[in-house]
Short mmCIF file of C-alpha atoms and ligand atoms in Angstrom, two decimals:
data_model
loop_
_atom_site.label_atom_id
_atom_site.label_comp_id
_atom_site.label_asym_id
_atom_site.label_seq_id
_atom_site.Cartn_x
_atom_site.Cartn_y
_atom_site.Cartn_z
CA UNK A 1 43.21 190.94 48.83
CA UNK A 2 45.37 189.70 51.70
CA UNK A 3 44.26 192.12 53.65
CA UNK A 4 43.68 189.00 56.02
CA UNK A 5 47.27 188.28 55.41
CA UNK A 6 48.60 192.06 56.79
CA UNK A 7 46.51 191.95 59.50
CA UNK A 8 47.21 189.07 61.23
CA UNK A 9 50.85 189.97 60.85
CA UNK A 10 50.52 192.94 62.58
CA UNK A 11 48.69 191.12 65.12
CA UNK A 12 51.35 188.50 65.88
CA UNK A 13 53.31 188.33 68.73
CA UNK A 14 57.39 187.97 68.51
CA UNK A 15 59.78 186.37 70.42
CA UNK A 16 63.58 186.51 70.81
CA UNK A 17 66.16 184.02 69.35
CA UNK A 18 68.90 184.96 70.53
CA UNK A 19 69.54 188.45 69.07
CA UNK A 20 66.81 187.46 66.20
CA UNK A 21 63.06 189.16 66.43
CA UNK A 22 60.78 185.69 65.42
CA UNK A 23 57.31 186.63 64.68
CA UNK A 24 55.05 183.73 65.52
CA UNK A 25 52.07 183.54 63.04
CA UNK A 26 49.90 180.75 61.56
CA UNK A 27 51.11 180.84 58.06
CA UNK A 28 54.61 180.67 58.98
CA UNK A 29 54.16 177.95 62.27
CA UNK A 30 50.78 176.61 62.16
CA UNK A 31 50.38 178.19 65.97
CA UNK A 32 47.84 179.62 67.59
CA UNK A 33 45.39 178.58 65.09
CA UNK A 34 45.55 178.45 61.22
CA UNK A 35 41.89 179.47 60.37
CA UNK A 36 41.27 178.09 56.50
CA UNK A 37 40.27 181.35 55.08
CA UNK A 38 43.51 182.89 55.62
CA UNK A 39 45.35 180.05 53.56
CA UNK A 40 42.39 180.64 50.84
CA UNK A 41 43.60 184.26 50.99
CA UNK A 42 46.71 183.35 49.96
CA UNK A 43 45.98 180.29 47.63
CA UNK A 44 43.33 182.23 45.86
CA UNK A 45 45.81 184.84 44.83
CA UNK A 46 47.94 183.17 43.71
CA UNK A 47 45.97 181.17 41.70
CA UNK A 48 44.27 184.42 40.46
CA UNK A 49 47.70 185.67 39.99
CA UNK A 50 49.72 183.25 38.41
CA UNK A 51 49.28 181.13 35.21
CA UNK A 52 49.93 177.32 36.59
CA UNK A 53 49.83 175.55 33.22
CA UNK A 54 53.16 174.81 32.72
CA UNK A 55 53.43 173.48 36.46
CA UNK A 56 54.31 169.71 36.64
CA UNK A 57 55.08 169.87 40.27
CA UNK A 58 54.70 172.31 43.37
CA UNK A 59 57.49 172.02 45.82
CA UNK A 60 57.03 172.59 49.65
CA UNK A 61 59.84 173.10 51.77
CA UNK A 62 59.36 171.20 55.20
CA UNK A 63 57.39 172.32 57.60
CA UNK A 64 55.73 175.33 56.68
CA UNK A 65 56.09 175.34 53.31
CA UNK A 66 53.86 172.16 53.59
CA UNK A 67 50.65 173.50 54.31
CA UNK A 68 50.72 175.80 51.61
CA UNK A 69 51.78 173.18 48.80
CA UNK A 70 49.01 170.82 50.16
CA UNK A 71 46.54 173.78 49.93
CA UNK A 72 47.50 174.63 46.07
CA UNK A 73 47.83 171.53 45.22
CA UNK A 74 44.32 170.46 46.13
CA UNK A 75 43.11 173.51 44.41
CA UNK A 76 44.78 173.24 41.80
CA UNK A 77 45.16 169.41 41.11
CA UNK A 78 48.79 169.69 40.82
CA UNK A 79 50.77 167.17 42.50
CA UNK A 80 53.44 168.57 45.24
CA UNK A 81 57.28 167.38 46.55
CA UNK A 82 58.13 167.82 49.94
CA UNK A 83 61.51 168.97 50.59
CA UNK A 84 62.00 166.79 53.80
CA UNK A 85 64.52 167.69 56.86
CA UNK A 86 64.79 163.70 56.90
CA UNK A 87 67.09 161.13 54.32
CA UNK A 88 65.36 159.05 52.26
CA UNK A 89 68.62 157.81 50.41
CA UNK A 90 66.54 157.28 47.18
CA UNK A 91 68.56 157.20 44.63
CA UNK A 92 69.28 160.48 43.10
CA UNK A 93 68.46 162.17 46.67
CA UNK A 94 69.84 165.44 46.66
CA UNK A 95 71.65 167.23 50.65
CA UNK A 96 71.33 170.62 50.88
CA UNK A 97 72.46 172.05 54.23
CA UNK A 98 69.82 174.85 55.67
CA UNK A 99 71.06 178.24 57.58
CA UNK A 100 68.26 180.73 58.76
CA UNK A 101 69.17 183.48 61.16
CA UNK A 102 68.73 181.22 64.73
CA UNK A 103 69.04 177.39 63.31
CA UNK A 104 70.92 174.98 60.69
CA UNK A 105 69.62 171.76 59.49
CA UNK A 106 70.03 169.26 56.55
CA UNK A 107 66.97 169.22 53.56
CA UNK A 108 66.34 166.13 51.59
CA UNK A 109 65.36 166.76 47.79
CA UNK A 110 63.86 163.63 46.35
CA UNK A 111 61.54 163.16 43.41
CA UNK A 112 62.55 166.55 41.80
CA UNK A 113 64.24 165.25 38.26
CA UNK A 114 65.79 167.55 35.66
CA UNK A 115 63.35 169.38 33.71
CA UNK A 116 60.49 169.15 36.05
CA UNK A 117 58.46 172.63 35.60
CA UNK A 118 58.35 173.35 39.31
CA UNK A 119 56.42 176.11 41.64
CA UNK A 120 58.32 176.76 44.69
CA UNK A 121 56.80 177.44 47.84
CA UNK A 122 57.38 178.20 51.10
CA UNK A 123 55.89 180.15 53.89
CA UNK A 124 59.10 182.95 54.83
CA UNK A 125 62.18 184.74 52.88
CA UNK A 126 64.49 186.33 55.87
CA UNK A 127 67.88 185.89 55.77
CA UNK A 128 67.84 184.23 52.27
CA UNK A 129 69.56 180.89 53.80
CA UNK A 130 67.01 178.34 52.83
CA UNK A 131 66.08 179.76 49.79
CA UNK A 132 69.80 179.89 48.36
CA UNK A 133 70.48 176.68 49.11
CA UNK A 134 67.40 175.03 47.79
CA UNK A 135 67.70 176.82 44.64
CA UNK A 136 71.28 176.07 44.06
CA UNK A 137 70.39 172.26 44.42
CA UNK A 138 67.44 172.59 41.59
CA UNK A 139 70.01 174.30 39.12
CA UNK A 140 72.14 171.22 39.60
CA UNK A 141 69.36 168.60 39.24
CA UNK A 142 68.47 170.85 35.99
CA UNK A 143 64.84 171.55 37.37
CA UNK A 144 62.97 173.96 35.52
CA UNK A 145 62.10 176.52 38.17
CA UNK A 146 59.11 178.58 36.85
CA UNK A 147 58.11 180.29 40.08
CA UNK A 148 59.04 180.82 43.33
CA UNK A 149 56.38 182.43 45.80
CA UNK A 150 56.27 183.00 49.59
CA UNK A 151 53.56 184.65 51.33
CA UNK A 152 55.88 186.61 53.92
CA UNK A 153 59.17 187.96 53.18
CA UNK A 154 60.88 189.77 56.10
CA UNK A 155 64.91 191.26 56.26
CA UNK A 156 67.20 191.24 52.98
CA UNK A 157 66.70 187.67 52.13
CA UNK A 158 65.31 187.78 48.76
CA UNK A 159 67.19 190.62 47.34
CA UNK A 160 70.37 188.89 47.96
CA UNK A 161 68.75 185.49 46.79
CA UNK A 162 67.74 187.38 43.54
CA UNK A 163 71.12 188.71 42.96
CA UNK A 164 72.71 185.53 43.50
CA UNK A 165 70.84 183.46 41.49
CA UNK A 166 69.19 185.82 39.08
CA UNK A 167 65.31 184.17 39.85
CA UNK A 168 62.64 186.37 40.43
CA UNK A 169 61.54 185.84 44.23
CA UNK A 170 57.59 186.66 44.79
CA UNK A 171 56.37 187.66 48.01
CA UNK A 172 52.92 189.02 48.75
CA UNK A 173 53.44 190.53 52.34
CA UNK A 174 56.66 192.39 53.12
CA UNK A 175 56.88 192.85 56.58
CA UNK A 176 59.86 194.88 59.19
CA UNK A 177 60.77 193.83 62.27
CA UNK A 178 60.73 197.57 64.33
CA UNK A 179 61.21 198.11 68.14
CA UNK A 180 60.37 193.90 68.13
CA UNK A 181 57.09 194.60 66.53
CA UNK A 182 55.62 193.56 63.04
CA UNK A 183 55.35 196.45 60.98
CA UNK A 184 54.16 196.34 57.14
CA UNK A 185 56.22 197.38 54.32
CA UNK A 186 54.16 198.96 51.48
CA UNK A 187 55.35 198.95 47.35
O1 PRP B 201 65.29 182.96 54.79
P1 PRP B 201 65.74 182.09 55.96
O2 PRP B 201 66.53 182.87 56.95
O3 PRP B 201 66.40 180.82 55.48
O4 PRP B 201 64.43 181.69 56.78
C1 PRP B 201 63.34 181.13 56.11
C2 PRP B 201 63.12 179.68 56.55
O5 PRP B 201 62.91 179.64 57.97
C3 PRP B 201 61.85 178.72 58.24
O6 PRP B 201 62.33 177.40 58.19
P2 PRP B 201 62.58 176.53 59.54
O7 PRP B 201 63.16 175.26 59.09
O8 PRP B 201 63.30 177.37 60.55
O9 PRP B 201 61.14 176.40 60.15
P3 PRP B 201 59.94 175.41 59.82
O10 PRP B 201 60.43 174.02 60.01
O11 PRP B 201 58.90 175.85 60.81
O12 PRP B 201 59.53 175.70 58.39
C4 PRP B 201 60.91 178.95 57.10
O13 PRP B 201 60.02 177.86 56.94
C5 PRP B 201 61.84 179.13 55.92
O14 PRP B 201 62.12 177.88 55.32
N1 GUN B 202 57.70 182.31 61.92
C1 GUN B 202 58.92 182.77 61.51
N2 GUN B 202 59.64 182.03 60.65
C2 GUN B 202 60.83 182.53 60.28
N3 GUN B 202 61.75 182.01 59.44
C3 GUN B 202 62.78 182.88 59.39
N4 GUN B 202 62.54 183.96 60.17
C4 GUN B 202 61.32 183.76 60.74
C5 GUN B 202 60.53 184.51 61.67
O1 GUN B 202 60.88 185.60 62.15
N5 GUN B 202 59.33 183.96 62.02
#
């Protein structure tokens, strides 16, 4: 199992942002190609993985946690949220500011009401900045948030989003930026 996952990591090429090592791969920014079986890699496990009962609602974080919510969902029949980068100004719309290691933006968290059973999901953990932020913003809307899963987690990010908010962060691919190549972390 996501063996597809590891090797198309490896495979990836990265580019510089600045001083930051971006790997550019189709899970993560839907370039060169997302082929479907790779997102069935990853939706399949997790749905073998993970007991979605209790889900009410499975949360994507704009863009790339997108695909992935659309793709469980479907599977799974469970209807997703969309953390948008846009304002809605619904009522009850919640700002969360965003800070990964190269950008900053504003998220949008509507339709997301306290004690919704959610499953978080987004594509990449690296510097912990979305994540934290996100989170933070479900804890004061009361959300229930029963998982939180991301295919690729690269850096420190979700050990220091674990110890600051004291969720459990799954990831299913660790990888290591080294000499500006992809290298895989193994348990
Ligand atoms: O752990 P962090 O350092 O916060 O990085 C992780 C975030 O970076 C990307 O978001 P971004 O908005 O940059 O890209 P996207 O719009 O392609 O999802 C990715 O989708 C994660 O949300
Ligand atoms: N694709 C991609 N997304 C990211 N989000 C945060 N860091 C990265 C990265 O290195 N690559």
């Amino acid at each position: 199992m996501l063996d597809e996952l590891k090797k198309s990591l490896l495979e990836c090429p990265v580019v510089k942002k600045g001083d930051y090592y971006y790997f550019v791969h189709p899970i993560s920014d839907g370039v060169p190609l997302v082929e479907p079986d790779l997102l069935n890699d990853i939706i399949d496990y997790i749905i073998d993985n993970y007991n979605l009962e209790l889900i009410d609602k499975i949360v994507g974080i704009e863009s790339m946690g997108i695909p992935l919510a659309t793709a469980l969902s479907i599977k799974t029949g469970i209807p997703f949220v969309v953390v948008r980068k846009r304002s809605y100004g619904l009522e009850g719309e919640c700002q969360v500011h965003q800070q990964t290691g190269y950008s900053e933006n504003e998220l949008y968290i509507n339709g997301i009401y306290e004690n919704d059973n959610i499953l978080l999901i987004d594509d990449v953990v690296s510097t912990g900045g979305t994540l934290l932020s996100v989170i933070k913003a479900f804890d004061r809307i009361g959300a229930n948030l029963v998982n939180i899963i991301l295919p690729i987690e690269k850096d420190q990010g979700r050990e220091i989003v674990e110890k600051e908010t004291g969720y459990t962060i799954d990831t299913l691919v660790r990888i290591k930026m080294v000499d500006g190549k992809v290298t895989i972390v193994e348990d």
